Coordinates of C-alpha atoms and ligand atoms in Angstrom, one line a residue:
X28 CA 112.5 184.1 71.9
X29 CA 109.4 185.9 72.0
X30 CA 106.4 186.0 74.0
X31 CA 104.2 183.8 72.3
X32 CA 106.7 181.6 71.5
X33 CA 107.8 180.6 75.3
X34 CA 104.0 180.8 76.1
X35 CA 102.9 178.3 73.7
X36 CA 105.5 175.7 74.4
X37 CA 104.7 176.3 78.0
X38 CA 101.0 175.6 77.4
X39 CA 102.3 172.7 75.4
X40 CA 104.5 171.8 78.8
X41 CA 101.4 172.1 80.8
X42 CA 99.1 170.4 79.6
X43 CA 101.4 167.2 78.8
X44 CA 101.8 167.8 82.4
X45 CA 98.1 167.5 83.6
X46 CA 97.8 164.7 81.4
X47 CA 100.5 162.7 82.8
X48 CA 99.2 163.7 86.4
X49 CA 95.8 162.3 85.7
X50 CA 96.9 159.2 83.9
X51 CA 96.1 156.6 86.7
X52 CA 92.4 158.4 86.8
X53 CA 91.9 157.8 83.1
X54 CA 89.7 155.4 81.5
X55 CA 92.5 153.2 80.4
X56 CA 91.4 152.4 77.0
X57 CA 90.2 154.6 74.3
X58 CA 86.2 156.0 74.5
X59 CA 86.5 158.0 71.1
X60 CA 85.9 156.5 67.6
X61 CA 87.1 157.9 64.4
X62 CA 83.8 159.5 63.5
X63 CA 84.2 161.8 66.8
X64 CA 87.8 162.6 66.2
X65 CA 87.0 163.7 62.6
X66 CA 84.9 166.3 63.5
X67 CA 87.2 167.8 66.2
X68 CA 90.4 167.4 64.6
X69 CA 89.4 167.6 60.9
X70 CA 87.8 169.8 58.3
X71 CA 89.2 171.3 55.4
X72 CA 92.6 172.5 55.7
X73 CA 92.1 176.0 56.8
X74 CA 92.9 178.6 54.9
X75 CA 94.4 181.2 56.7
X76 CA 96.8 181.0 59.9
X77 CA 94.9 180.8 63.2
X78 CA 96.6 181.1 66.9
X79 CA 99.0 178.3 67.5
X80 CA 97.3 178.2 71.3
X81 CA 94.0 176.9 69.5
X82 CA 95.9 174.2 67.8
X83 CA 97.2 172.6 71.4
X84 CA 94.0 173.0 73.4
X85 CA 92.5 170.9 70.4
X86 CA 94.9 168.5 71.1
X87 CA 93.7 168.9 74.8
X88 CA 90.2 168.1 74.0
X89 CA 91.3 165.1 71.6
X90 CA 93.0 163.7 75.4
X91 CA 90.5 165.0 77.4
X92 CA 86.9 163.3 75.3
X93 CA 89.0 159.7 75.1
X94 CA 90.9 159.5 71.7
X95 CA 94.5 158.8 73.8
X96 CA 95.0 155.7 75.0
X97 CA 96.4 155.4 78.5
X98 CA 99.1 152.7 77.6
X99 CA 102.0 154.4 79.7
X100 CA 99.7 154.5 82.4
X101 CA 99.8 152.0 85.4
X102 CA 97.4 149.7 84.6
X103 CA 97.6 149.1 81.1
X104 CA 98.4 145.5 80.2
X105 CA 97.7 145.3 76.9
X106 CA 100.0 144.0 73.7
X107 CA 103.8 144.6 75.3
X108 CA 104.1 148.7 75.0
X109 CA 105.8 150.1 78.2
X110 CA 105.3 153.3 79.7
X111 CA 107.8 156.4 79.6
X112 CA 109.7 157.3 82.6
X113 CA 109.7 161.2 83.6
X114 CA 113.4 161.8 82.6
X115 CA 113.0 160.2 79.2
X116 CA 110.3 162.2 78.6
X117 CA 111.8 165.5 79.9
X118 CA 115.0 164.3 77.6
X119 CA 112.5 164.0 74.8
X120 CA 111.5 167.1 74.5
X121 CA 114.9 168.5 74.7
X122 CA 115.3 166.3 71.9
X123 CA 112.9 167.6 70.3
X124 CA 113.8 171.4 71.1
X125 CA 117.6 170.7 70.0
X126 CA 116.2 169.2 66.5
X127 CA 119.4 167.9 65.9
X128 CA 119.7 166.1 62.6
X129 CA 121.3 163.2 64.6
X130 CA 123.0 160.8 61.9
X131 CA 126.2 162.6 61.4
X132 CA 128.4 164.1 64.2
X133 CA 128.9 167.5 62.5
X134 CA 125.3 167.9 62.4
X135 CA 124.8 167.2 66.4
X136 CA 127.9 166.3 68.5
X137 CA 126.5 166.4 71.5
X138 CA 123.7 164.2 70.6
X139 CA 126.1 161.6 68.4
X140 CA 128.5 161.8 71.3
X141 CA 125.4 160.5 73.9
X142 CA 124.5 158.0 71.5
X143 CA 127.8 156.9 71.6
X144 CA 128.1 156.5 74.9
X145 CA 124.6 154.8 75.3
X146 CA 125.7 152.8 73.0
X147 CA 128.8 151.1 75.3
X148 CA 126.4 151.5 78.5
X149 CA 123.9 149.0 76.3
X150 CA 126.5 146.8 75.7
X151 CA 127.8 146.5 79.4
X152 CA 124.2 146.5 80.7
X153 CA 122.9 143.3 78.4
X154 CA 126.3 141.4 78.7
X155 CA 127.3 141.7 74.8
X156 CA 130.5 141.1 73.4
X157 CA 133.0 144.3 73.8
X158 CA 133.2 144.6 70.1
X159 CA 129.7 144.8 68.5
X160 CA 128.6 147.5 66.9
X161 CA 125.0 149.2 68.1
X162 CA 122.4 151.2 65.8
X163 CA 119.5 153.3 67.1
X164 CA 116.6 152.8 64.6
X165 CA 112.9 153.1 64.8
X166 CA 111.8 149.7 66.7
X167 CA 113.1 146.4 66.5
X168 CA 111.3 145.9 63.4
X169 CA 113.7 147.9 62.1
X170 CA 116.4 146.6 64.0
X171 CA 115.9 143.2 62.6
X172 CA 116.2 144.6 59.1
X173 CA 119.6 146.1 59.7
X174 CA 120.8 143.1 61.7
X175 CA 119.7 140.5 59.0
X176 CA 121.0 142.8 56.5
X177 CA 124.8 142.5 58.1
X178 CA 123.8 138.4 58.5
X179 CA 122.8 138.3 54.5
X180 CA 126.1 140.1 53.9
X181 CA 128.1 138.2 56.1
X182 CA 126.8 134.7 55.3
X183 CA 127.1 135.3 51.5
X184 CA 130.8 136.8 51.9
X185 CA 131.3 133.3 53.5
X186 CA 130.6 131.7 50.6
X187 CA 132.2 133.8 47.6
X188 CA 129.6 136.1 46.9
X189 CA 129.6 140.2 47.3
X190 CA 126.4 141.0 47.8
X191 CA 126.3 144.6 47.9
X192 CA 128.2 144.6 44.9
X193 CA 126.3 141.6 43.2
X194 CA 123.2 141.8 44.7
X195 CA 120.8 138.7 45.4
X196 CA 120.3 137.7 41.9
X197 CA 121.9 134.4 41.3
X198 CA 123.3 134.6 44.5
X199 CA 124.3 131.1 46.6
X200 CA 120.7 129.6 47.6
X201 CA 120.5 130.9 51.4
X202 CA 118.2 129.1 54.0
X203 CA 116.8 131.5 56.5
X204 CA 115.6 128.9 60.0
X205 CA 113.1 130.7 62.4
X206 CA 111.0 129.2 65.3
X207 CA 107.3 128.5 65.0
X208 CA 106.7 131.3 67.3
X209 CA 108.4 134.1 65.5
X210 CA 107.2 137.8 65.7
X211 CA 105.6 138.7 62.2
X212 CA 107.9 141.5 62.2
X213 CA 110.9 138.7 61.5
X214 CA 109.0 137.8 58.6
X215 CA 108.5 141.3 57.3
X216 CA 112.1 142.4 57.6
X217 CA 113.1 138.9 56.0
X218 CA 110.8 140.6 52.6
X219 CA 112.3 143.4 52.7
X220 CA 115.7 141.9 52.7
X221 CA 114.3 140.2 49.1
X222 CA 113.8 136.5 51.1
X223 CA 110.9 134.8 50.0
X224 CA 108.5 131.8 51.8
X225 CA 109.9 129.3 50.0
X226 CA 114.1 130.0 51.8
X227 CA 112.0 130.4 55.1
X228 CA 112.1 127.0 57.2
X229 CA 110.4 126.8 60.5
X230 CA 111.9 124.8 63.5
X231 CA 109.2 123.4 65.5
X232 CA 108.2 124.6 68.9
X233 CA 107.4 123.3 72.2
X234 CA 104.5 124.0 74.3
X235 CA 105.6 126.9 76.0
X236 CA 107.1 128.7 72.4
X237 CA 110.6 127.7 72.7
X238 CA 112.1 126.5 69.5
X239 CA 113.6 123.1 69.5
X240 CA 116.8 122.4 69.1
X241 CA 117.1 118.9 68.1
X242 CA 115.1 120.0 65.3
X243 CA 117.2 122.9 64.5
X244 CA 120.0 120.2 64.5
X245 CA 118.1 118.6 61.6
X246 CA 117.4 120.8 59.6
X247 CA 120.3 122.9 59.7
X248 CA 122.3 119.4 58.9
X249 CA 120.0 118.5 56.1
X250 CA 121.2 121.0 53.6
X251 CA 124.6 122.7 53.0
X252 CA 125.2 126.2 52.4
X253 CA 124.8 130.0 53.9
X254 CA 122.1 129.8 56.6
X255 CA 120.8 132.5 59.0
X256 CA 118.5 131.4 62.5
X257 CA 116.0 133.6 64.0
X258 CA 116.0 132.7 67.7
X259 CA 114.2 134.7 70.0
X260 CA 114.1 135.8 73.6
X261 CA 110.7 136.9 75.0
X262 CA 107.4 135.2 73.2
X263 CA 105.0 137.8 72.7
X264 CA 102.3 135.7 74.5
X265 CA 104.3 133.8 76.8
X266 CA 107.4 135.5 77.3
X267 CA 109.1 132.2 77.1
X268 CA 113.0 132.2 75.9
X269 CA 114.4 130.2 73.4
X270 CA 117.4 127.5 74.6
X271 CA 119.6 130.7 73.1
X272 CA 123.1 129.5 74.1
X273 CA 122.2 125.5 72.4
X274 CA 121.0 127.5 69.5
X275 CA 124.4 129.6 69.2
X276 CA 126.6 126.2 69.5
X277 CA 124.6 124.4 67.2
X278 CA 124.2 127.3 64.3
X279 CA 128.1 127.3 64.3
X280 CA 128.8 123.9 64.1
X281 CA 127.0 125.0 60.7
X282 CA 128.7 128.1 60.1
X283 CA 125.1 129.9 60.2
X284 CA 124.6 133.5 61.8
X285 CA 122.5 133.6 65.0
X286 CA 119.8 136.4 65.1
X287 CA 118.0 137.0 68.3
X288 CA 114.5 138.7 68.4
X289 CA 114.7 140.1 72.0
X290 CA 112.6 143.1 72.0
X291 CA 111.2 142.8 75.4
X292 CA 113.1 139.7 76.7
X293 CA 116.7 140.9 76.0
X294 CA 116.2 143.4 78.8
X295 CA 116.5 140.1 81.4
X296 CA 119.9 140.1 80.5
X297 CA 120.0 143.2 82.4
X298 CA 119.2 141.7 85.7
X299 CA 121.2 139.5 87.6
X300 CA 118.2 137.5 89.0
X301 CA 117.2 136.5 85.4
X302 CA 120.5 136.6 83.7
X303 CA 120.3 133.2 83.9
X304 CA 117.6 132.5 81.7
X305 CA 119.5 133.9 78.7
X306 CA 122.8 132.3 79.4
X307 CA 124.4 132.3 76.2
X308 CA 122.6 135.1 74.5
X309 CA 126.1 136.6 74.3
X310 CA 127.2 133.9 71.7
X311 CA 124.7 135.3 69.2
X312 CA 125.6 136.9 65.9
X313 CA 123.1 140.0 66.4
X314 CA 120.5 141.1 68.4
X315 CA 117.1 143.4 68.3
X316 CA 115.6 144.7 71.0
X317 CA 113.2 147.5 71.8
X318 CA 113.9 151.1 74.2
X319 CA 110.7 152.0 74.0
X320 CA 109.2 148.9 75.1
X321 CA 110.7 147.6 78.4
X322 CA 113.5 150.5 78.9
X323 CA 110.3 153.1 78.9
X324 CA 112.0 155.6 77.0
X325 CA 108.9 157.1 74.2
X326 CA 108.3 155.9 70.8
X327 CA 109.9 155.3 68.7
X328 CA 113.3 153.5 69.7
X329 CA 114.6 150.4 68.5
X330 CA 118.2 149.1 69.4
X331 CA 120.0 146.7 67.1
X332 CA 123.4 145.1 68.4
X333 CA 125.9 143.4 65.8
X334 CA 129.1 141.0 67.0
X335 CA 129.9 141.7 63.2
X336 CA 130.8 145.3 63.3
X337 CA 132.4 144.8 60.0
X338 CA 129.0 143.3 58.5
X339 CA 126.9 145.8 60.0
X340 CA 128.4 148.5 58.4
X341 CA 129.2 146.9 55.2
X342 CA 125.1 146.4 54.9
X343 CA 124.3 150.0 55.8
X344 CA 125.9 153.4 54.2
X345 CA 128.8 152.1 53.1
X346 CA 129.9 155.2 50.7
X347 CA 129.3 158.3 51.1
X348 CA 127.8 161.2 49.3
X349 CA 130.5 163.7 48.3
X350 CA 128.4 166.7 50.1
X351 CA 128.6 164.5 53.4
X352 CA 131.8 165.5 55.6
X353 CA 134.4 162.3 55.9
X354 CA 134.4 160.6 59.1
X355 CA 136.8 161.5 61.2
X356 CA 138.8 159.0 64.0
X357 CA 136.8 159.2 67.5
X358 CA 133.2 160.6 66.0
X359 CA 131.4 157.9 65.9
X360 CA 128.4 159.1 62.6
X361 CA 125.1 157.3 64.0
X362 CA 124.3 157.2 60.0
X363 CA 126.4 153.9 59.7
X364 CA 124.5 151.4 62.1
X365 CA 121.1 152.2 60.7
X366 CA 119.1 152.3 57.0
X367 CA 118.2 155.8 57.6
X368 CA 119.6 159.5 57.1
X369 CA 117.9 161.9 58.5
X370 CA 116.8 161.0 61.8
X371 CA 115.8 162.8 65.4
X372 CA 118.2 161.7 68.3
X373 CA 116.3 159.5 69.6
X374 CA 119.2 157.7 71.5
X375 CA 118.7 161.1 74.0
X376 CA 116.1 159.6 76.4
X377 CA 117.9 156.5 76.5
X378 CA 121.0 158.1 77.2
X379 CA 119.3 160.0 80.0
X380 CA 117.4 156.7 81.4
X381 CA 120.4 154.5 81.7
X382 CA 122.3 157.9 83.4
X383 CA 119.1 158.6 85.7
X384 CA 118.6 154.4 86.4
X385 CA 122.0 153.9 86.6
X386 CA 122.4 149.5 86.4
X387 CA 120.6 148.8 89.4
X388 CA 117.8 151.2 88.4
X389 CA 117.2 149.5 85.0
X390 CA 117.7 145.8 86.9
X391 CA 115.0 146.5 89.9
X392 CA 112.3 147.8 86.8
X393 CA 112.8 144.8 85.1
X394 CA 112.8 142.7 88.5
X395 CA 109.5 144.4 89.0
X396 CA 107.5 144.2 86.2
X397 CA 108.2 140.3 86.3
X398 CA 107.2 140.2 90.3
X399 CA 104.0 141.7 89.6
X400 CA 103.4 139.3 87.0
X401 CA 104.2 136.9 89.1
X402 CA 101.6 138.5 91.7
X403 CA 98.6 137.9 89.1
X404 CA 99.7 134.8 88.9
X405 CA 99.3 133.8 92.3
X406 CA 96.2 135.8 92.8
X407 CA 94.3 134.7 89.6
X408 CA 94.8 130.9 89.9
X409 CA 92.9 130.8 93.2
X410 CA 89.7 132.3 91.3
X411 CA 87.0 130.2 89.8
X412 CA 87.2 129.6 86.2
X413 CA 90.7 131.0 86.1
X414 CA 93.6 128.6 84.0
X415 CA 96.9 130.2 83.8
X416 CA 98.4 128.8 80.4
X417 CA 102.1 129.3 80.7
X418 CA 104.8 129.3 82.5
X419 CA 105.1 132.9 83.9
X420 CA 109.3 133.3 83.4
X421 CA 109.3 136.9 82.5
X422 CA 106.7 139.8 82.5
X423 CA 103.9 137.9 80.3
X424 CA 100.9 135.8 81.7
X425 CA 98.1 134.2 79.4
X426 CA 94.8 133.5 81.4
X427 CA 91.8 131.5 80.1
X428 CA 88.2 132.0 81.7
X429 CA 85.9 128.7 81.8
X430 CA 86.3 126.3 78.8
X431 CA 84.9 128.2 76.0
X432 CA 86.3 131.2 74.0
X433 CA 83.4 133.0 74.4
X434 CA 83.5 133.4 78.5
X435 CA 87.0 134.5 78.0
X436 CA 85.7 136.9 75.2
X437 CA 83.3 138.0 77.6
X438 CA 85.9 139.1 80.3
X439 CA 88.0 141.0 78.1
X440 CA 85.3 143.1 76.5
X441 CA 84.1 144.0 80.2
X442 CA 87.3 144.9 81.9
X443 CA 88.0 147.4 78.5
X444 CA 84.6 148.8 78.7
X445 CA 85.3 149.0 82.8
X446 CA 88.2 151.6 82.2
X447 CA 90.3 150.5 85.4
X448 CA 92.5 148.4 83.3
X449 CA 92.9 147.0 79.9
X450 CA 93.7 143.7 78.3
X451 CA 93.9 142.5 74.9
X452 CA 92.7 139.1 73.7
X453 CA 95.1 136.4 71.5
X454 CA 95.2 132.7 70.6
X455 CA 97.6 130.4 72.0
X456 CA 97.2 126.7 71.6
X457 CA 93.8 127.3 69.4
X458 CA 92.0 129.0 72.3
X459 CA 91.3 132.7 72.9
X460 CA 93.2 133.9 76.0
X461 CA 93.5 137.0 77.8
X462 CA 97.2 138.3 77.8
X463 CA 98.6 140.4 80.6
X464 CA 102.0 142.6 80.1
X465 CA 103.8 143.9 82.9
X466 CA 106.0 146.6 81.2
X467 CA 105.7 149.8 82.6
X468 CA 107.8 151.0 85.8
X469 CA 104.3 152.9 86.8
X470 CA 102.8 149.5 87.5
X471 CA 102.6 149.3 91.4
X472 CA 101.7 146.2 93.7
X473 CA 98.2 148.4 94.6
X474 CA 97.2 148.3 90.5
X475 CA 97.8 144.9 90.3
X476 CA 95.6 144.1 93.4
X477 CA 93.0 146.5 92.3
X478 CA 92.8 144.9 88.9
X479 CA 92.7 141.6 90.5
X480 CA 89.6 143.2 92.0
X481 CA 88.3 144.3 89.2
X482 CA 88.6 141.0 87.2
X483 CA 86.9 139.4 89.8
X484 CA 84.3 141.7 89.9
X485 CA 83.5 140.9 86.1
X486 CA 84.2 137.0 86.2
X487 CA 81.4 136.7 88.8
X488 CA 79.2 139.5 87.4
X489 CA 79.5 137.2 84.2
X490 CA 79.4 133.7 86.1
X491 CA 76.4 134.0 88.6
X492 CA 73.8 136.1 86.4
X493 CA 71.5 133.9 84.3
Ligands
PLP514 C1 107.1 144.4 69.7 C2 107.9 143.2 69.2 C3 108.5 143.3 67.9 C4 108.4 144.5 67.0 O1 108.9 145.7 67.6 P1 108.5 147.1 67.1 O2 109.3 148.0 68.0 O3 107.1 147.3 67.2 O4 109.0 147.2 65.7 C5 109.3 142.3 67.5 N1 109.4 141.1 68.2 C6 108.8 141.0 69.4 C7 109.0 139.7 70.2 C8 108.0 142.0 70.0 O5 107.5 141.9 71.1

């Protein structure tokens, strides 16, 4: 290597450095618009090569004059992102370094070789069935594709018909059920898989997001034929979990395949202290969850888990390309649990958080993140104005300010502008509310008092002026 090389990976190294360091100083949400990122990252594409040390200190200044986000930060509790522990990050770049074409073995043992053993630690860790099969793909959105991909393949072999032989076209009619509350990214991977809006039936909800299951009952008994149900685990708003383990022994009864969207919420199955919430997850068909959301390993990692290891790899590459070397017993090819080819080994970080957090480690983040939820629970509700609107079971809280949208409207747009902590706004129920997400293992008990502080501050700024 030579000297400019190591010197500008090392300036690289130091300033990702200085901006992790000054993370919980940062205004929290993003000061810079496009206009002002334009004009310091754009302009023609120059002509000639300039020093690679110019490119990264621009990169500094995009940081430094507010075009980054602080969502791995402590106090950011916006949409449900997570933040990225240090090893993951350190693993990361060694992923990057390595630039190991991860899907076959040949091309990256080491890195397949992690992944597979990730792989068995996930398994362990979330309580899953000894036998399912576990891809690595972008996000869950991805994960739900490949895991509705083995359900449409296993649900049609049910009932006669080869579908990656025969394709959908004139296929057996197949009903796809999913909860009121569904993630759009459910509906998006349902598209791609060639299901249209008309084979999509939706099973009622409660108040708190949880599907019912009477009316499951119904609806799966009201028509015969291949069926696949979209539970999930972890409503984006309210965190609340679907009756998972009614859902499994119903579906059955009905020969349908049981999905579950758990891309934050799964991760409760790795602490004992919650494991009680998803009793029965286990009995699912497949499952989606998320790395770089509550695990806080860096975008972008997506975990898909099949009890159909068959299924799963009958839907992905299921032949392969005569330049592609033959797998051999014990080498487990990443290539054959995901719809991609080419891919970085992004299993690395996780493999290096579950190694560094051992189970305990991963149980007491999770235990965490849900505690200080719990904290702004008890410390909101006692404020003037303040409604809590669900049940706080996991890491998510919805608060509503006053009776009208607009106060609540209000709050949100001061504490972003503020810069000590950020929120986003949603709907729930018809009304705008203010969603908090606990997901990042820098959150402390001191940054959720000191955004307490802080919302105070606003709510009475915007409640006593005239
Ligand atoms: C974030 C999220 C998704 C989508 O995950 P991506 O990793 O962004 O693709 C799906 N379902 C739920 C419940 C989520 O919270």
């Amino acid at each position: 290597m030579n000297r400019g090389e190591r010197e500008i990976l090392a300036r690289a190294a130091g300033q990702a450095m200085d901006y992790l360091a000054g993370l919980p100083r940062r205004h929290v949400g993003a000061t810079a618009g496009a206009d002002e990122l334009m004009k310091l990252l754009g302009g023609p594409l120059p002509e000639h090569p300039a020093p690679p040390a110019d490119t990264i200190d621009l990169l500094g200044r995009a940081a430094a004059e507010g075009g980054v986000v602080a969502s791995s930060g402590p106090r950011y509790f916006g949409y449900v992102v997570g933040g990225t522990l240090p090893v993951a990050i350190a693993a990361d770049w060694i992923t990057t370094a390595w630039d190991q074409n991860s899907g076959i073995f040949d091309l990256g043992p080491a890195a397949a070789t992690a992944e597979h053993i990730a792989a068995g630690w996930l398994i362990d860790l979330l309580g899953l069935p000894a036998h399912t099969s576990v891809g690595f793909p972008t996000g869950c959105a991805m994960a739900h594709l490949t895991a509705l991909a083995a359900a449409r393949h296993h649900v049609l072999a049910q009932a006669g018909w080869d579908m990656e032989r025969r394709g959908l076209h004139q296929a057996p009619p197949l009903r796809i059920l999913v909860g009121e509350q569904r993630h759009l990214t459910v509906d998006l991977a349902l598209r791609n898989l060639g299901f249209g809006t008309d084979q999509i039936h939706v099973v009622p909800s409660d108040p708190e997001g949880r599907m019912r299951p009477d009316d499951l009952e119904h609806l799966l008994a009201a028509a015969d034929g291949p069926a696949i149900v979209c539970a999930q685990i972890g409503d984006v708003n309210t965190g609340a979990i679907d009756p998972v383990g009614d859902i499994c022994d119903i579906a059955h009864r009905h020969s349908a395949w049981v999905h579950v969207d758990g891309a934050f919420g799964l991760w409760a199955a790795a602490s004992p202290t919650l494991r009680p919430l998803v009793a029965g997850t286990e009995r699912a068909d497949s499952w989606a969850t998320d790395a770089h959301k509550w695990l806080n390993v860096p975008y972008d990692c997506g975990l898909v888990f099949v009890a159909h290891p068959q299924a799963h790899q009958a839907a992905m590459l299921h032949t392969r390309a005569d330049y592609l070397p033959a797998g051999v017993p014990g080498e487990r090819d990443p290539i054959e649990w995901v719809p991609e080819l080419s891919r970085r080994a992004r299993s690395l970080p996780v493999w290096a958080a579950l190694r560094t957090l051992g189970r305990t480690g991963v149980a007491d983040m999770i235990d965490r993140c849900c505690a200080h939820a719990r904290s702004f629970v008890t410390q909101l509700r006692d404020l003037p104005h303040v409604r809590i609107l669900n049940d706080a079971v996991l890491n998510q809280v919805l608060v509503r300010f006053g009776d009208d949208d607009t106060l609540t409207r209000k709050v949100i747009a001061q504490l972003q502008a503020g810069g000590v902590c950020w929120f986003g706004e949603t709907t729930w129920d018809g009304a705008v509310a203010m969603r908090i997400s606990v997901t990042s293992w820098r959150t402390a008990q001191a940054d959720v008092d000191r955004t307490v502080e802080e919302i105070r501050t606003v709510l009475t700024r915007l409640t006593t002026t005239p």
